[in-house]
């Protein structure tokens, strides 16, 4: 029985029917997933990174399996913001959910171009990707230096019409320093974590498996690291957090909420089983019901 639970959450004034979204890059534009799940049941969909012009991405192989997770080095292949607005946005608008657009760029001007174009659309929220480990210029370089984080977020905030969430990289010494810099720059919220930089080597060819040599580690293997970072960031900032990193079940999502996440994103789990985000929603509802809570907000940060 989960009927007595109101799963809705409000993030920076945007009402979600439940606290679960897809993690950027694992849901594409949603078209493939729409064959398996009713997208309208999600609190939000977060789409893959969108750049000002089409990006080709990295040479193959782009993914490698590893124990408890996977490595990817897609390199943010995408059709560019104009094609996204023309094709993907209207498709997703056909569903009753919020649309979060992940914004990427090689330079500050590229981020600003995408944000200005999206300001003219009905996208609900923006997620500034200053944390991609798989591109040669931009990406993670912005999210691993507090000063650059602050300046990038501040400039992007002046152009953003929608709430601006900043996606943080775990590949830093102090996640709280970067989180505070993003908050000081005007971020409305934070998404964390992006993938952890990793690699694998083929022992027969004696060469790195990924075409890009290194890639980003995701999946259950990174959950404890992600959880620790959400816990620390919750104590460092006042803005809301969307937590992610290895969430497979409702119980995993509850851990993130207890650590301080107002909402969660499901990534790699959805690549294994497209229905995973719906199972996570159900698991959250069951936990809240079993423990007598009326709304997810009641448990956010309860582990502190
Ligand atoms: C294949 C793949 C592509 C991804 N593409 C993006 C992306 O375009 N932008 C982004 O911010 N994060 C991207 N990510 C990172 C995820 O959004 C997420 O932060 C990370 O995978 C941790 O969550 P998970 O363990 O549930 O997958 C990608 C991850 C994977 C596995």
Short mmCIF file of C-alpha atoms and ligand atoms in Angstrom, two decimals:
data_model
loop_
_atom_site.label_atom_id
_atom_site.label_comp_id
_atom_site.label_asym_id
_atom_site.label_seq_id
_atom_site.Cartn_x
_atom_site.Cartn_y
_atom_site.Cartn_z
CA UNK A 1 0.00 0.00 0.00
CA UNK A 2 1.60 3.23 -1.12
CA UNK A 3 -1.52 5.31 -1.76
CA UNK A 4 -1.05 7.62 1.23
CA UNK A 5 2.31 8.94 0.07
CA UNK A 6 2.54 12.15 -1.89
CA UNK A 7 5.78 11.66 -3.83
CA UNK A 8 5.91 15.19 -5.25
CA UNK A 9 8.93 17.41 -4.67
CA UNK A 10 9.67 21.01 -5.62
CA UNK A 11 13.09 21.86 -7.02
CA UNK A 12 13.72 25.59 -7.40
CA UNK A 13 10.01 26.18 -7.96
CA UNK A 14 9.60 23.35 -10.49
CA UNK A 15 7.13 20.73 -9.27
CA UNK A 16 8.09 17.09 -9.92
CA UNK A 17 5.46 14.37 -9.39
CA UNK A 18 8.17 12.20 -7.82
CA UNK A 19 11.88 12.69 -7.02
CA UNK A 20 13.30 10.55 -9.86
CA UNK A 21 14.88 11.60 -13.15
CA UNK A 22 17.10 9.89 -15.70
CA UNK A 23 20.85 10.61 -15.59
CA UNK A 24 22.10 12.60 -18.56
CA UNK A 25 23.46 10.57 -21.46
CA UNK A 26 21.81 7.32 -20.43
CA UNK A 27 18.37 8.17 -21.77
CA UNK A 28 19.34 9.79 -25.11
CA UNK A 29 16.34 11.86 -26.21
CA UNK A 30 13.92 9.38 -24.69
CA UNK A 31 12.71 7.91 -27.98
CA UNK A 32 14.28 4.49 -27.42
CA UNK A 33 13.04 4.36 -23.83
CA UNK A 34 9.50 5.37 -24.77
CA UNK A 35 9.04 1.88 -26.21
CA UNK A 36 9.64 0.36 -22.77
CA UNK A 37 8.36 2.83 -20.19
CA UNK A 38 5.73 5.52 -19.86
CA UNK A 39 7.95 8.61 -19.70
CA UNK A 40 5.08 10.53 -18.06
CA UNK A 41 5.63 8.51 -14.88
CA UNK A 42 9.05 10.10 -14.30
CA UNK A 43 9.52 13.18 -12.14
CA UNK A 44 11.73 14.58 -14.90
CA UNK A 45 13.79 13.44 -17.85
CA UNK A 46 17.36 14.67 -18.13
CA UNK A 47 18.59 14.53 -21.70
CA UNK A 48 22.12 13.96 -22.93
CA UNK A 49 24.56 16.85 -23.29
CA UNK A 50 23.59 19.43 -25.90
CA UNK A 51 26.27 21.58 -27.60
CA UNK A 52 25.95 24.61 -29.93
CA UNK A 53 26.76 22.59 -33.07
CA UNK A 54 26.71 18.81 -33.74
CA UNK A 55 29.54 16.88 -32.05
CA UNK A 56 30.86 13.59 -33.45
CA UNK A 57 32.03 12.14 -30.15
CA UNK A 58 35.08 9.92 -29.58
CA UNK A 59 36.48 7.04 -31.66
CA UNK A 60 35.26 3.50 -30.76
CA UNK A 61 35.34 1.47 -28.62
CA UNK A 62 33.38 3.87 -26.45
CA UNK A 63 32.34 1.57 -23.62
CA UNK A 64 34.04 -1.11 -21.56
CA UNK A 65 32.59 -3.36 -18.91
CA UNK A 66 34.09 -3.51 -15.46
CA UNK A 67 33.18 -5.14 -12.15
CA UNK A 68 30.15 -3.39 -10.68
CA UNK A 69 29.88 -0.85 -13.43
CA UNK A 70 31.04 0.37 -16.82
CA UNK A 71 33.41 2.81 -18.43
CA UNK A 72 32.21 5.16 -21.16
CA UNK A 73 33.98 7.64 -23.37
CA UNK A 74 31.17 8.73 -25.66
CA UNK A 75 32.57 12.25 -25.90
CA UNK A 76 29.16 13.93 -25.83
CA UNK A 77 28.10 13.01 -29.35
CA UNK A 78 24.92 14.98 -30.04
CA UNK A 79 23.09 16.65 -32.94
CA UNK A 80 23.53 20.20 -31.59
CA UNK A 81 21.08 22.57 -29.94
CA UNK A 82 19.08 23.50 -33.07
CA UNK A 83 18.33 19.87 -33.97
CA UNK A 84 17.57 19.19 -30.30
CA UNK A 85 15.03 22.01 -30.19
CA UNK A 86 13.52 20.97 -33.53
CA UNK A 87 13.25 17.20 -32.94
CA UNK A 88 13.78 16.07 -29.36
CA UNK A 89 12.10 18.80 -27.34
CA UNK A 90 8.70 18.51 -29.09
CA UNK A 91 8.86 14.71 -28.72
CA UNK A 92 9.47 14.94 -24.97
CA UNK A 93 6.83 17.67 -24.60
CA UNK A 94 4.33 15.02 -25.62
CA UNK A 95 4.80 13.51 -22.17
CA UNK A 96 3.63 14.88 -18.84
CA UNK A 97 7.04 15.33 -17.20
CA UNK A 98 9.72 17.98 -16.67
CA UNK A 99 12.53 18.31 -19.17
CA UNK A 100 16.05 19.00 -17.90
CA UNK A 101 18.55 19.86 -20.62
CA UNK A 102 22.20 19.00 -19.98
CA UNK A 103 24.31 21.80 -21.48
CA UNK A 104 27.87 21.22 -22.70
CA UNK A 105 30.54 23.26 -24.43
CA UNK A 106 34.24 23.55 -25.19
CA UNK A 107 34.36 27.17 -24.04
CA UNK A 108 32.32 29.65 -22.02
CA UNK A 109 30.92 31.14 -25.24
CA UNK A 110 29.68 27.71 -26.32
CA UNK A 111 27.85 27.20 -23.01
CA UNK A 112 26.31 30.67 -23.35
CA UNK A 113 25.15 29.99 -26.92
CA UNK A 114 23.27 26.86 -25.85
CA UNK A 115 21.75 28.55 -22.80
CA UNK A 116 20.57 31.54 -24.86
CA UNK A 117 18.92 29.23 -27.41
CA UNK A 118 17.24 27.21 -24.65
CA UNK A 119 15.97 30.42 -23.00
CA UNK A 120 13.60 30.71 -25.97
CA UNK A 121 12.14 27.25 -25.34
CA UNK A 122 9.85 25.67 -22.76
CA UNK A 123 12.57 23.37 -21.33
CA UNK A 124 11.95 23.29 -17.56
CA UNK A 125 15.46 23.21 -16.09
CA UNK A 126 19.10 23.36 -17.20
CA UNK A 127 21.97 21.17 -16.02
CA UNK A 128 25.34 22.74 -16.72
CA UNK A 129 27.81 19.95 -17.50
CA UNK A 130 31.17 21.25 -16.29
CA UNK A 131 32.21 17.71 -15.42
CA UNK A 132 32.51 15.54 -18.54
CA UNK A 133 35.83 13.64 -18.34
CA UNK A 134 35.73 12.60 -22.01
CA UNK A 135 36.31 15.75 -24.06
CA UNK A 136 39.61 17.40 -24.84
CA UNK A 137 38.63 21.04 -24.22
CA UNK A 138 36.08 22.40 -21.76
CA UNK A 139 33.97 19.97 -19.78
CA UNK A 140 35.75 18.80 -16.67
CA UNK A 141 38.38 21.57 -16.90
CA UNK A 142 35.66 24.04 -15.80
CA UNK A 143 34.45 21.86 -12.95
CA UNK A 144 37.76 21.02 -11.31
CA UNK A 145 38.91 24.59 -10.63
CA UNK A 146 36.86 26.63 -8.12
CA UNK A 147 37.61 29.98 -9.77
CA UNK A 148 36.63 28.73 -13.24
CA UNK A 149 33.53 27.09 -11.77
CA UNK A 150 32.49 30.35 -10.15
CA UNK A 151 33.09 32.43 -13.28
CA UNK A 152 31.41 29.95 -15.64
CA UNK A 153 28.33 29.58 -13.46
CA UNK A 154 28.05 33.34 -12.90
CA UNK A 155 28.17 34.08 -16.64
CA UNK A 156 25.72 31.27 -17.49
CA UNK A 157 23.31 32.38 -14.78
CA UNK A 158 22.95 35.82 -16.38
CA UNK A 159 21.69 34.19 -19.62
CA UNK A 160 19.61 31.37 -18.12
CA UNK A 161 15.83 31.73 -18.03
CA UNK A 162 15.30 28.31 -16.42
CA UNK A 163 16.67 27.18 -13.03
CA UNK A 164 20.35 26.36 -13.50
CA UNK A 165 21.70 23.19 -11.86
CA UNK A 166 25.45 22.59 -12.03
CA UNK A 167 26.71 19.05 -12.56
CA UNK A 168 29.81 18.40 -10.48
CA UNK A 169 32.78 16.18 -11.19
CA UNK A 170 33.99 13.73 -8.54
CA UNK A 171 37.52 14.02 -9.98
CA UNK A 172 38.55 16.69 -7.50
CA UNK A 173 40.32 16.84 -4.17
CA UNK A 174 37.59 18.87 -2.45
CA UNK A 175 34.04 18.50 -3.75
CA UNK A 176 32.77 21.01 -1.18
CA UNK A 177 35.08 23.73 -2.49
CA UNK A 178 33.68 23.33 -6.02
CA UNK A 179 30.11 23.10 -4.70
CA UNK A 180 30.52 26.36 -2.78
CA UNK A 181 32.03 28.04 -5.86
CA UNK A 182 29.01 26.99 -7.96
CA UNK A 183 26.62 28.25 -5.28
CA UNK A 184 28.48 31.56 -5.04
CA UNK A 185 28.26 31.88 -8.84
CA UNK A 186 24.46 31.70 -8.57
CA UNK A 187 23.66 28.03 -9.18
CA UNK A 188 20.06 27.22 -8.28
CA UNK A 189 21.04 23.64 -7.45
CA UNK A 190 23.70 20.97 -7.90
CA UNK A 191 23.73 17.56 -9.62
CA UNK A 192 26.32 15.07 -8.45
CA UNK A 193 28.21 13.03 -9.30
CA UNK A 194 29.38 12.71 -12.90
CA UNK A 195 31.61 9.73 -13.71
CA UNK A 196 34.98 8.92 -12.12
CA UNK A 197 37.92 8.94 -14.49
CA UNK A 198 39.15 5.41 -15.15
CA UNK A 199 40.65 3.01 -17.69
CA UNK A 200 41.05 -0.66 -18.70
CA UNK A 201 43.77 -2.37 -20.73
CA UNK A 202 43.38 -5.30 -23.12
CA UNK A 203 46.13 -7.68 -21.99
CA UNK A 204 46.43 -9.31 -25.45
CA UNK A 205 46.87 -6.11 -27.47
CA UNK A 206 48.58 -4.47 -24.48
CA UNK A 207 46.66 -1.27 -25.30
CA UNK A 208 43.89 0.65 -23.55
CA UNK A 209 40.46 -0.77 -24.45
CA UNK A 210 38.74 2.56 -24.99
CA UNK A 211 39.46 4.53 -28.17
CA UNK A 212 39.82 7.57 -25.92
CA UNK A 213 42.19 5.56 -23.64
CA UNK A 214 40.39 6.81 -20.50
CA UNK A 215 36.68 6.96 -19.72
CA UNK A 216 34.16 7.64 -17.00
CA UNK A 217 33.25 4.96 -14.45
CA UNK A 218 29.56 4.66 -13.54
CA UNK A 219 27.26 2.11 -11.93
CA UNK A 220 27.06 0.48 -8.47
CA UNK A 221 30.86 0.55 -8.04
CA UNK A 222 30.74 4.34 -7.56
CA UNK A 223 27.76 4.52 -5.19
CA UNK A 224 29.72 4.89 -1.92
CA UNK A 225 31.87 7.67 -3.42
CA UNK A 226 28.83 9.49 -4.78
CA UNK A 227 26.97 9.12 -1.51
CA UNK A 228 29.91 10.48 0.49
CA UNK A 229 30.09 13.51 -1.81
CA UNK A 230 26.34 14.24 -1.58
CA UNK A 231 26.62 13.97 2.22
CA UNK A 232 29.53 16.43 2.33
CA UNK A 233 28.01 18.87 -0.18
CA UNK A 234 24.70 18.92 1.73
CA UNK A 235 26.56 20.30 4.73
CA UNK A 236 28.44 22.86 2.61
CA UNK A 237 25.64 24.55 0.61
CA UNK A 238 22.01 25.63 0.98
CA UNK A 239 20.84 24.89 -2.59
CA UNK A 240 19.08 21.61 -3.51
CA UNK A 241 20.98 18.53 -4.69
CA UNK A 242 20.06 15.96 -7.34
CA UNK A 243 22.02 12.87 -6.26
CA UNK A 244 23.28 10.15 -8.59
CA UNK A 245 25.92 7.48 -8.96
CA UNK A 246 25.15 3.77 -9.06
CA UNK A 247 21.51 3.92 -8.00
CA UNK A 248 19.91 0.57 -8.86
CA UNK A 249 17.02 0.33 -6.38
CA UNK A 250 14.63 2.36 -4.29
CA UNK A 251 16.78 1.59 -1.24
CA UNK A 252 19.83 3.11 -2.98
CA UNK A 253 17.80 6.24 -3.75
CA UNK A 254 16.68 6.49 -0.11
CA UNK A 255 20.35 6.48 0.97
CA UNK A 256 21.00 9.47 -1.29
CA UNK A 257 17.98 11.31 0.11
CA UNK A 258 19.05 10.62 3.69
CA UNK A 259 22.48 12.00 2.72
CA UNK A 260 20.83 15.21 1.47
CA UNK A 261 19.58 14.76 -2.09
CA UNK A 262 16.16 16.31 -2.78
CA UNK A 263 15.87 14.17 -5.90
CA UNK A 264 17.86 11.41 -7.60
CA UNK A 265 18.89 10.38 -11.10
CA UNK A 266 19.13 6.83 -12.42
CA UNK A 267 21.74 6.26 -15.15
CA UNK A 268 23.60 3.01 -15.74
CA UNK A 269 20.76 0.97 -14.17
CA UNK A 270 18.51 2.19 -16.99
CA UNK A 271 20.98 0.92 -19.59
CA UNK A 272 20.71 -2.56 -18.08
CA UNK A 273 16.94 -2.41 -17.61
CA UNK A 274 14.93 0.54 -19.01
CA UNK A 275 12.28 0.02 -16.34
CA UNK A 276 14.82 0.67 -13.53
CA UNK A 277 13.74 4.31 -12.88
CA UNK A 278 10.14 3.16 -12.37
CA UNK A 279 11.28 0.46 -9.93
CA UNK A 280 13.21 3.12 -8.03
CA UNK A 281 10.07 5.31 -7.79
CA UNK A 282 8.08 2.34 -6.49
CA UNK A 283 10.81 1.48 -3.97
CA UNK A 284 10.86 5.04 -2.62
CA UNK A 285 7.08 5.00 -2.22
CA UNK A 286 7.21 1.68 -0.39
CA UNK A 287 9.94 2.85 2.01
CA UNK A 288 8.11 6.07 2.84
CA UNK A 289 4.86 4.19 3.43
CA UNK A 290 6.50 1.51 5.57
CA UNK A 291 8.15 4.15 7.78
CA UNK A 292 5.13 6.44 8.09
CA UNK A 293 6.39 9.38 6.04
CA UNK A 294 3.99 11.43 3.95
CA UNK A 295 6.45 13.06 1.53
CA UNK A 296 10.08 12.55 0.37
CA UNK A 297 11.07 15.99 1.72
CA UNK A 298 10.68 14.60 5.27
CA UNK A 299 13.76 12.38 4.90
CA UNK A 300 16.09 14.70 2.95
CA UNK A 301 19.29 15.06 4.97
CA UNK A 302 17.96 12.92 7.84
CA UNK A 303 21.31 11.10 8.14
CA UNK A 304 23.03 14.25 9.43
C1 LIG B 1 26.90 6.21 -21.48
C2 LIG B 1 26.90 7.40 -20.55
C3 LIG B 1 26.79 8.69 -21.09
C4 LIG B 1 26.78 9.82 -20.26
N1 LIG B 1 26.63 11.07 -20.80
C5 LIG B 1 26.56 12.15 -19.99
C6 LIG B 1 26.29 13.46 -20.53
O1 LIG B 1 26.05 13.64 -21.73
N2 LIG B 1 26.27 14.52 -19.67
C7 LIG B 1 26.46 14.35 -18.30
O2 LIG B 1 26.44 15.34 -17.55
N3 LIG B 1 26.68 13.13 -17.77
C8 LIG B 1 26.73 12.03 -18.57
N4 LIG B 1 26.92 10.78 -18.02
C9 LIG B 1 27.05 10.64 -16.55
C10 LIG B 1 25.70 10.26 -15.91
O3 LIG B 1 24.72 11.23 -16.16
C11 LIG B 1 25.85 10.05 -14.38
O4 LIG B 1 26.29 11.26 -13.80
C12 LIG B 1 26.82 8.94 -14.02
O5 LIG B 1 26.76 7.89 -14.97
C13 LIG B 1 26.58 8.37 -12.62
O6 LIG B 1 25.30 7.78 -12.51
P1 LIG B 1 25.02 6.20 -12.74
O7 LIG B 1 26.06 5.45 -11.97
O8 LIG B 1 23.61 5.98 -12.27
O9 LIG B 1 25.15 5.95 -14.22
C14 LIG B 1 26.92 9.63 -18.84
C15 LIG B 1 27.04 8.35 -18.31
C16 LIG B 1 27.02 7.23 -19.14
C17 LIG B 1 27.12 5.85 -18.53
#
